Amino acid sequence: MRCAGTKRLEELCAQNQHSSFSGLKPRFNAKKEATFHSSAKRTQTQVQKPQSKSGDEDIKQWNVAISSYMRNGRCNEALRVFERMPRWSSVSYNAMISGYLRNGEFETARKMFDEMPERDLVSWNVMIKGYVRNRSLGKARELFERMSERDVCSWNTMLSGYAQNGCVDEARRVFDRMPERNEVSWNALLSAYVQNGRLEEACVLFDSRENWALVSWNCLLGGFVKKKKIVEARKFFDGMSVRDVVSWNTIITGYAQNGKIGEARKLFDESPVKDVFTWTAIVSGYVQNRMVEEARELFDKMPERNEVSWNAMLAGYVQGERMDMAKELFDVMPFRNVSTWNTMITGYAQCGDLSEAKSLFDKMPKRDPVSWAAMIAGYSQSGHGHEALRLFVQMEREGGRLNRSSFSSALSTCADVVALELGKQLHGRLVKGGYESGCFVGNALLLMYCKCGSIEDANDLFEEMTGRDIVSWNTMISGYSRHGFGEEALRFFESMKREGLKPDDATMVAVLSACSHTGLVDKGREHFYTMNQDYGVRPNSQHYACMVDLLGRAGLLEEAHSLMKAMPFEPDGAIWGTLLGASRVHGNTELAEIAADKIFAMEPDNAGMYVLLSNLYASLGRWGDVSKLRVRMRDKGVKKVTGYSWIEIHNETHTFSVGDEFHAERDEIYAFMEDLDLRMKRAGYVSKTNVVLHDVEEEEKERMVRYHSERLAVAYGIMRVPQGKPIRVIKNLRVCEDCHSAIKCMAKITGRVIILRDNNRFHHFKDGSCSCGDYW
């Protein structure tokens, strides 16, 4: 059935279908191509001409129809009704303009506004409000200043526009210019101060008048809570002559979020009126304070629950890693939103149950950016880097909206697996997507470039970043340190201090590491012994480990051991491991055995430490001790970590092990290496067979070092990476001395730049030398 209004409208359309307007083309069609100049004089006359009461009623019905179509997003139908009207009133124009603005048709709305034969105050206010909603404050201000007449609504629109967009000072200037103010004006400015954290100015404004509405009291109360000023919030709450449920909910939430759950519960019990939000506030408070049993007790007593209530309780179980209880609650939830699913996926991922997380992810009726980011981060943080990247690519194919979190997780994964080309593609998408290189994503990009061996790209990005925080500087200092450019790292450190940033724990670890990797013993000592006095950074285990490494690399083993004895806490396995590694390099068996005994007591399954001590014995020809260690490892079930190297070419990762037999191009690679080996020997390369820690003949030792995984990966890179591009290889263990010497020679005779990342640092090989200066 058709309503009477629709029937009447059709009758009116029929009466006018042969009128003089029927031959006119639509002036505002869907393509916004037509103009609004036709019959301008007649239009102006029609607006001004007095009409009969029945005529006014007809026009009113036309206007109602326009508004109805616009509310439903049917702009073209509204336009057709407008074009068929026997005459247009200012209300007709305003309905069209308001409708276009509501539907995002700002240019069309402005064109109609500009070509109106006569505008009233409502027309101006509607247009200004549209610009404000679109955050086009400049255009809104331009129209506002052109107004010959303004009412309090005009002023409040501009005031609210500035306030909602964080332009607090501009909002205040508008407020001060207002000839009259109402409750909306005062509350808009108060809210602007509160929402932007300018609580002192909010308090001054509040104290400047009396008779504030309750909504304003609640606004300022919320400001105290937001700034964690719970004492001031309680004093303000106690001074309120009238309170509603919002007031009680705000103060309860404030206490709960600040860890004062006892006081929050007391207020909850005292509250004269409770709604679902009151109950949810106290349940959430228990959850945030990890009191899940108390939260569940109240949750079960709730007279009604909403999505937030269920999700809060679910989050409590997930935070406590009680995924069995979380699953039980999830299965009985009467409704689930995307946040519910995301909470479960995140919980399973953080517990390492990626199979269950992926199962839920695949069952989701709808995914948002957080869903994708949670799964990508789960794979990335569990060491499944390639799965994380595959999921990221899938997200793009399925049209999933990228957010900063998913980009950051993908970039972190690229850094872990040294997928530089994909990382660069992600960088390009970030720029294309309009993401600024601010601190969050910018720092992830910096870390990706540093870990992928492209310190130059990291530096270029750092210089372009509009926002740089302490993490940005620490990443660059640490990056240059790991790449062997200690002097450059220290220059960044000095620049950071000149910028007014105070070094923190991580900064000083990076600085000491830079000194260690570059052999700057005196500078390292100076920074270590003055950092507490100069920057308030007290040495922790990481700082001591850096100093032991610094002294150990320099051969100052006794000083390193003495420093460990003077530590204010017991050295951990990592520090003893550092001393053991230095003792092996410098052949100090006595100190190595002391360190090894300490490590085996702390970490009996640490295969790397067994290997270090075994290598030291082997280098000294103590094969009997080597055999004893191997028997000890076998008895304890300790297995040596297999060495791997890999290289990324055209977004495909190629992995090699020592003497690799499984690569698809194995025969071609080995033939190339035989030829390369001859060229290297003619250039003067001699194998350092002392690194072969097996009791075998010299010729067999040469064969064994020739096919180490890093040399196979570098050779394949020379074969397949285009001339002029760096060859980037990563190894999961420390590069051996012979391979280091060999890759220097390979870089020289091929004219290639080779960048190798081992488990300790980067090596940049070029023209027969390495960035580490053979000091690693």
Coordinates of C-alpha atoms in Angstrom, one line a residue, residues 190-575:
L190 CA 34.9 22.8 28.5
S191 CA 34.9 19.6 26.6
A192 CA 37.6 20.8 24.3
Y193 CA 39.9 21.5 27.3
V194 CA 39.1 18.1 28.9
Q195 CA 39.5 16.1 25.7
N196 CA 42.8 17.6 24.9
G197 CA 44.2 17.1 28.4
R198 CA 44.3 20.8 29.3
L199 CA 42.7 20.2 32.7
E200 CA 44.0 23.3 34.5
E201 CA 42.3 25.6 31.9
A202 CA 39.1 23.5 32.1
C203 CA 39.1 24.0 35.9
V204 CA 39.6 27.8 35.5
L205 CA 36.7 27.9 33.0
F206 CA 34.5 25.8 35.3
D207 CA 35.2 28.1 38.3
S208 CA 34.4 31.2 36.2
R209 CA 30.6 30.6 36.3
E210 CA 27.9 28.9 38.3
N211 CA 24.8 26.8 37.4
W212 CA 26.6 24.4 35.2
A213 CA 24.5 21.6 33.8
L214 CA 25.0 18.1 35.1
V215 CA 26.6 17.0 31.7
S216 CA 29.3 19.6 32.3
W217 CA 30.0 18.3 35.8
N218 CA 30.3 14.8 34.4
C219 CA 32.6 16.1 31.6
L220 CA 35.1 17.6 34.1
L221 CA 34.9 14.5 36.4
G222 CA 35.8 12.4 33.4
G223 CA 38.7 14.7 32.7
F224 CA 40.2 14.1 36.2
V225 CA 39.8 10.3 35.7
K226 CA 41.4 10.4 32.3
K227 CA 44.4 12.2 33.7
K228 CA 44.5 9.7 36.6
K229 CA 44.0 12.4 39.1
I230 CA 41.8 10.1 41.2
V231 CA 42.1 12.2 44.5
E232 CA 40.9 15.3 42.7
A233 CA 38.2 13.3 40.9
R234 CA 36.9 12.0 44.3
K235 CA 36.9 15.5 45.8
F236 CA 35.0 16.9 42.8
F237 CA 32.5 13.9 42.9
D238 CA 31.8 14.5 46.6
G239 CA 31.1 18.2 45.8
M240 CA 28.5 17.4 43.2
S241 CA 25.0 18.4 44.5
V242 CA 23.3 16.2 41.8
R243 CA 24.7 12.9 40.4
D244 CA 23.3 10.6 37.8
V245 CA 24.3 7.1 36.8
V246 CA 27.0 8.6 34.5
S247 CA 28.6 10.3 37.5
W248 CA 28.8 7.0 39.5
N249 CA 30.0 5.0 36.5
T250 CA 32.8 7.5 35.9
I251 CA 34.2 7.6 39.4
I252 CA 33.9 3.7 39.8
T253 CA 35.8 3.3 36.5
G254 CA 38.4 5.8 37.7
Y255 CA 39.2 3.9 40.9
A256 CA 39.2 0.5 39.0
Q257 CA 41.5 1.7 36.3
N258 CA 44.0 3.1 38.9
G259 CA 44.3 -0.2 40.8
K260 CA 42.0 0.8 43.6
I261 CA 39.5 -1.9 43.1
G262 CA 38.5 -2.0 46.8
E263 CA 37.3 1.6 46.7
A264 CA 35.7 1.0 43.3
R265 CA 33.7 -1.9 44.8
K266 CA 32.7 0.2 47.8
L267 CA 31.3 2.9 45.5
F268 CA 29.6 0.3 43.4
D269 CA 27.8 -1.0 46.5
E270 CA 26.8 2.6 47.5
S271 CA 25.5 3.6 44.1
P272 CA 21.8 4.3 44.3
V273 CA 21.2 3.4 40.7
K274 CA 23.0 0.9 38.5
D275 CA 22.7 0.2 34.8
V276 CA 24.5 -2.3 32.6
F277 CA 27.4 0.1 32.3
T278 CA 27.9 0.3 36.1
W279 CA 28.1 -3.5 36.3
T280 CA 30.4 -3.7 33.4
A281 CA 32.7 -1.0 34.9
I282 CA 33.2 -3.0 38.1
V283 CA 33.6 -6.3 36.2
S284 CA 36.2 -4.7 33.9
G285 CA 37.9 -3.3 36.9
Y286 CA 38.4 -6.7 38.4
V287 CA 39.6 -8.0 35.1
Q288 CA 42.1 -5.1 34.7
N289 CA 43.4 -5.9 38.2
R290 CA 43.7 -9.6 37.3
M291 CA 41.0 -10.7 39.8
V292 CA 39.2 -13.0 37.4
E293 CA 37.3 -15.0 40.0
E294 CA 35.8 -11.9 41.6
A295 CA 35.0 -10.6 38.1
R296 CA 33.2 -13.8 37.3
E297 CA 31.2 -13.8 40.6
L298 CA 29.8 -10.3 39.7
F299 CA 29.4 -11.2 36.1
D300 CA 27.1 -14.1 37.0
K301 CA 25.0 -11.7 39.2
M302 CA 24.4 -9.1 36.4
P303 CA 20.7 -8.5 35.8
E304 CA 21.6 -7.8 32.1
R305 CA 24.7 -8.0 30.0
N306 CA 25.8 -6.3 26.8
E307 CA 28.6 -7.1 24.4
V308 CA 31.0 -5.1 26.4
S309 CA 30.2 -7.1 29.5
W310 CA 30.8 -10.5 27.8
N311 CA 34.0 -9.2 26.1
A312 CA 35.4 -7.9 29.4
M313 CA 34.9 -11.3 31.1
L314 CA 36.4 -13.1 28.1
A315 CA 39.4 -10.7 28.1
G316 CA 40.0 -11.6 31.8
Y317 CA 40.4 -15.3 31.0
V318 CA 42.5 -14.6 28.0
Q319 CA 44.9 -12.3 29.9
G320 CA 45.3 -15.0 32.5
E321 CA 46.0 -17.5 29.7
R322 CA 43.1 -19.6 30.9
M323 CA 42.0 -20.4 27.3
D324 CA 39.9 -23.4 28.4
M325 CA 37.6 -21.1 30.4
A326 CA 37.7 -18.5 27.7
K327 CA 36.6 -21.1 25.1
E328 CA 33.8 -22.3 27.5
L329 CA 32.5 -18.7 27.8
F330 CA 33.0 -18.0 24.1
D331 CA 30.8 -21.0 23.2
V332 CA 27.8 -19.8 25.3
M333 CA 28.0 -16.1 24.3
P334 CA 24.6 -15.0 23.0
F335 CA 26.2 -12.6 20.6
R336 CA 29.8 -12.1 19.4
N337 CA 31.2 -9.1 17.6
V338 CA 34.5 -8.9 15.7
S339 CA 36.2 -7.9 19.0
T340 CA 35.2 -11.1 20.6
W341 CA 36.8 -13.2 17.9
N342 CA 39.9 -11.0 17.9
T343 CA 40.3 -11.5 21.7
M344 CA 40.2 -15.3 21.3
I345 CA 42.6 -15.3 18.3
T346 CA 45.1 -13.1 20.2
G347 CA 44.8 -15.4 23.3
Y348 CA 45.6 -18.6 21.4
A349 CA 48.4 -16.9 19.4
Q350 CA 50.0 -15.6 22.6
C351 CA 49.8 -19.1 24.1
G352 CA 51.6 -20.5 21.0
D353 CA 48.5 -22.4 19.9
L354 CA 48.6 -21.1 16.3
S355 CA 46.6 -24.0 15.0
E356 CA 43.5 -23.1 17.2
A357 CA 44.1 -19.4 16.5
K358 CA 44.1 -20.0 12.7
S359 CA 41.0 -22.3 13.0
L360 CA 39.0 -19.5 14.7
F361 CA 40.4 -17.0 12.2
D362 CA 39.1 -19.0 9.3
K363 CA 35.7 -19.3 10.9
M364 CA 35.2 -15.6 11.5
P365 CA 32.1 -14.3 9.8
K366 CA 33.8 -10.9 9.4
R367 CA 37.4 -9.8 9.9
D368 CA 38.8 -6.3 10.6
P369 CA 42.4 -5.0 10.4
V370 CA 42.9 -6.1 14.1
S371 CA 42.0 -9.7 13.1
W372 CA 44.6 -9.9 10.4
A373 CA 47.2 -8.1 12.6
A374 CA 46.6 -10.5 15.5
M375 CA 47.2 -13.6 13.2
I376 CA 50.2 -12.0 11.5
A377 CA 51.8 -11.0 14.8
G378 CA 51.1 -14.5 16.2
Y379 CA 53.0 -16.1 13.3
S380 CA 55.8 -13.5 13.5
Q381 CA 56.4 -13.7 17.2
S382 CA 56.4 -17.6 17.1
G383 CA 59.2 -17.7 14.6
H384 CA 56.9 -18.5 11.6
G385 CA 58.0 -15.5 9.6
H386 CA 57.2 -16.9 6.1
E387 CA 53.7 -17.9 7.3
A388 CA 53.2 -14.3 8.6
L389 CA 54.2 -12.9 5.2
R390 CA 52.0 -15.3 3.3
L391 CA 49.1 -14.2 5.5
F392 CA 49.9 -10.6 4.8
V393 CA 49.8 -11.2 1.1
Q394 CA 46.5 -13.0 1.5
M395 CA 45.0 -10.1 3.4
E396 CA 45.8 -7.8 0.5
R397 CA 44.4 -10.2 -2.1
E398 CA 41.1 -10.4 -0.1
G399 CA 40.9 -6.7 0.1
G400 CA 41.6 -6.5 3.9
R401 CA 42.1 -3.0 5.0
L402 CA 45.7 -2.4 6.1
N403 CA 46.4 -0.7 9.4
R404 CA 49.5 0.4 11.2
S405 CA 49.6 -2.7 13.4
S406 CA 49.5 -5.2 10.5
F407 CA 52.1 -3.1 8.6
S408 CA 54.3 -3.1 11.7
S409 CA 54.0 -6.9 12.2
A410 CA 54.8 -7.5 8.6
L411 CA 57.8 -5.2 8.7
S412 CA 59.0 -6.9 11.8
T413 CA 58.8 -10.3 10.1
C414 CA 60.6 -8.9 7.0
A415 CA 63.4 -7.9 9.4
D416 CA 63.5 -11.3 11.1
V417 CA 63.8 -13.3 7.8
V418 CA 65.7 -10.5 5.9
A419 CA 63.1 -10.1 3.3
L420 CA 64.3 -6.7 2.1
E421 CA 62.5 -6.6 -1.2
L422 CA 59.2 -7.3 0.4
G423 CA 60.0 -4.8 3.1
K424 CA 60.6 -2.1 0.4
Q425 CA 57.3 -3.0 -1.2
L426 CA 55.6 -2.6 2.1
H427 CA 57.3 0.8 2.5
G428 CA 55.9 1.8 -0.9
R429 CA 52.4 0.8 0.1
L430 CA 52.7 2.7 3.4
V431 CA 53.5 5.9 1.4
K432 CA 50.8 5.2 -1.1
G433 CA 48.3 4.5 1.7
G434 CA 48.9 7.9 3.2
Y435 CA 50.6 6.6 6.3
E436 CA 53.2 9.1 7.6
S437 CA 56.5 7.9 8.7
G438 CA 55.8 8.7 12.3
C439 CA 57.2 7.0 15.3
F440 CA 55.1 3.8 15.3
V441 CA 55.4 2.6 11.7
G442 CA 58.5 4.7 11.0
N443 CA 60.4 2.9 13.8
A444 CA 59.3 -0.5 12.4
L445 CA 60.7 0.6 9.0
L446 CA 64.0 1.7 10.5
L447 CA 64.4 -1.6 12.3
M448 CA 63.5 -3.5 9.1
Y449 CA 66.1 -1.7 7.0
C450 CA 68.8 -2.1 9.7
K451 CA 68.2 -5.8 10.2
C452 CA 68.0 -6.4 6.5
G453 CA 71.5 -4.9 6.0
S454 CA 70.4 -1.7 4.3
I455 CA 71.8 0.9 6.7
E456 CA 71.8 3.6 4.0
D457 CA 68.0 3.2 3.4
A458 CA 67.5 3.4 7.2
N459 CA 69.5 6.6 7.4
D460 CA 67.6 8.2 4.5
L461 CA 64.3 7.3 6.2
F462 CA 65.5 8.6 9.5
E463 CA 66.3 12.0 7.9
E464 CA 62.8 12.1 6.4
M465 CA 60.8 11.2 9.5
T466 CA 58.6 14.0 10.8
G467 CA 58.5 12.5 14.3
R468 CA 61.5 10.9 15.9
D469 CA 61.5 9.6 19.5
I470 CA 64.1 7.9 21.6
V471 CA 63.3 4.5 19.9
S472 CA 64.2 6.0 16.5
W473 CA 67.6 7.2 17.7
N474 CA 68.3 4.0 19.6
T475 CA 67.5 2.0 16.5
M476 CA 69.9 4.0 14.4
I477 CA 72.7 3.9 17.0
S478 CA 72.3 0.1 17.4
G479 CA 72.0 -0.3 13.6
Y480 CA 75.3 1.4 12.9
S481 CA 76.9 -0.5 15.8
R482 CA 75.8 -3.9 14.4
H483 CA 76.9 -3.0 10.9
G484 CA 80.4 -2.3 12.2
F485 CA 80.3 1.5 11.9
G486 CA 81.0 2.4 15.5
E487 CA 82.2 5.9 14.9
E488 CA 79.0 6.7 13.0
A489 CA 77.0 5.2 15.9
L490 CA 78.7 7.5 18.4
R491 CA 78.1 10.5 16.1
F492 CA 74.4 9.7 16.2
F493 CA 74.6 9.4 20.0
E494 CA 76.1 12.9 20.2
S495 CA 73.5 14.3 17.8
M496 CA 70.7 12.8 19.9
K497 CA 71.9 14.5 23.0
R498 CA 72.1 17.8 21.1
E499 CA 68.5 17.3 20.1
G500 CA 67.6 17.3 23.9
L501 CA 66.8 13.6 24.2
K502 CA 68.0 11.9 27.4
P503 CA 69.8 8.5 26.8
D504 CA 68.0 5.5 28.4
D505 CA 69.1 1.9 29.2
A506 CA 68.7 0.8 25.5
T507 CA 70.7 3.8 24.3
M508 CA 73.7 2.9 26.5
V509 CA 73.6 -0.7 25.5
A510 CA 73.8 0.4 21.8
V511 CA 76.6 2.8 22.6
L512 CA 78.7 0.2 24.5
S513 CA 78.0 -2.3 21.8
A514 CA 79.3 0.2 19.2
C515 CA 82.5 0.6 21.2
S516 CA 82.8 -3.2 21.5
H517 CA 82.4 -3.9 17.8
T518 CA 84.9 -1.2 16.8
G519 CA 87.5 -1.8 19.5
L520 CA 87.0 1.6 21.2
V521 CA 88.1 0.4 24.6
D522 CA 88.8 3.7 26.2
K523 CA 85.5 5.3 25.0
G524 CA 83.6 2.3 26.2
R525 CA 85.1 2.5 29.7
E526 CA 84.3 6.2 29.8
H527 CA 80.7 5.8 28.9
F528 CA 80.2 2.8 31.2
Y529 CA 81.6 4.5 34.3
T530 CA 79.9 7.9 33.8
M531 CA 76.4 6.9 32.4
N532 CA 74.8 6.8 35.9
Q533 CA 76.2 10.2 36.8
D534 CA 75.5 11.8 33.4
Y535 CA 72.2 10.2 32.4
G536 CA 70.9 8.5 35.5
V537 CA 71.3 5.0 33.8
R538 CA 72.4 2.4 36.4
P539 CA 74.3 -0.5 34.8
N540 CA 72.3 -3.6 34.4
S541 CA 73.3 -7.1 33.1
Q542 CA 73.2 -6.0 29.5
H543 CA 75.6 -3.2 30.1
Y544 CA 78.0 -5.4 32.0
A545 CA 77.7 -8.0 29.2
C546 CA 78.7 -5.3 26.7
M547 CA 81.7 -4.3 28.8
V548 CA 82.8 -8.0 29.2
D549 CA 82.5 -8.3 25.4
L550 CA 84.5 -5.1 24.8
L551 CA 87.3 -6.1 27.1
G552 CA 87.3 -9.7 25.9
R553 CA 87.5 -8.8 22.2
A554 CA 90.5 -6.6 23.1
G555 CA 92.2 -9.5 24.8
L556 CA 91.8 -7.9 28.3
L557 CA 90.4 -11.1 29.7
E558 CA 91.6 -10.7 33.3
E559 CA 90.1 -7.2 33.5
A560 CA 86.9 -8.6 32.1
H561 CA 86.9 -11.4 34.7
S562 CA 87.6 -8.8 37.5
L563 CA 84.7 -6.7 36.3
M564 CA 82.4 -9.7 36.6
K565 CA 83.6 -10.4 40.2
A566 CA 82.8 -6.7 41.1
M567 CA 79.3 -6.8 39.6
P568 CA 76.5 -6.0 42.2
F569 CA 74.7 -9.1 41.1
E570 CA 75.6 -12.6 40.0
P571 CA 76.7 -12.9 36.3
D572 CA 74.1 -14.8 34.3
G573 CA 74.8 -17.4 31.6
A574 CA 75.0 -14.8 28.8
I575 CA 77.8 -12.9 30.5

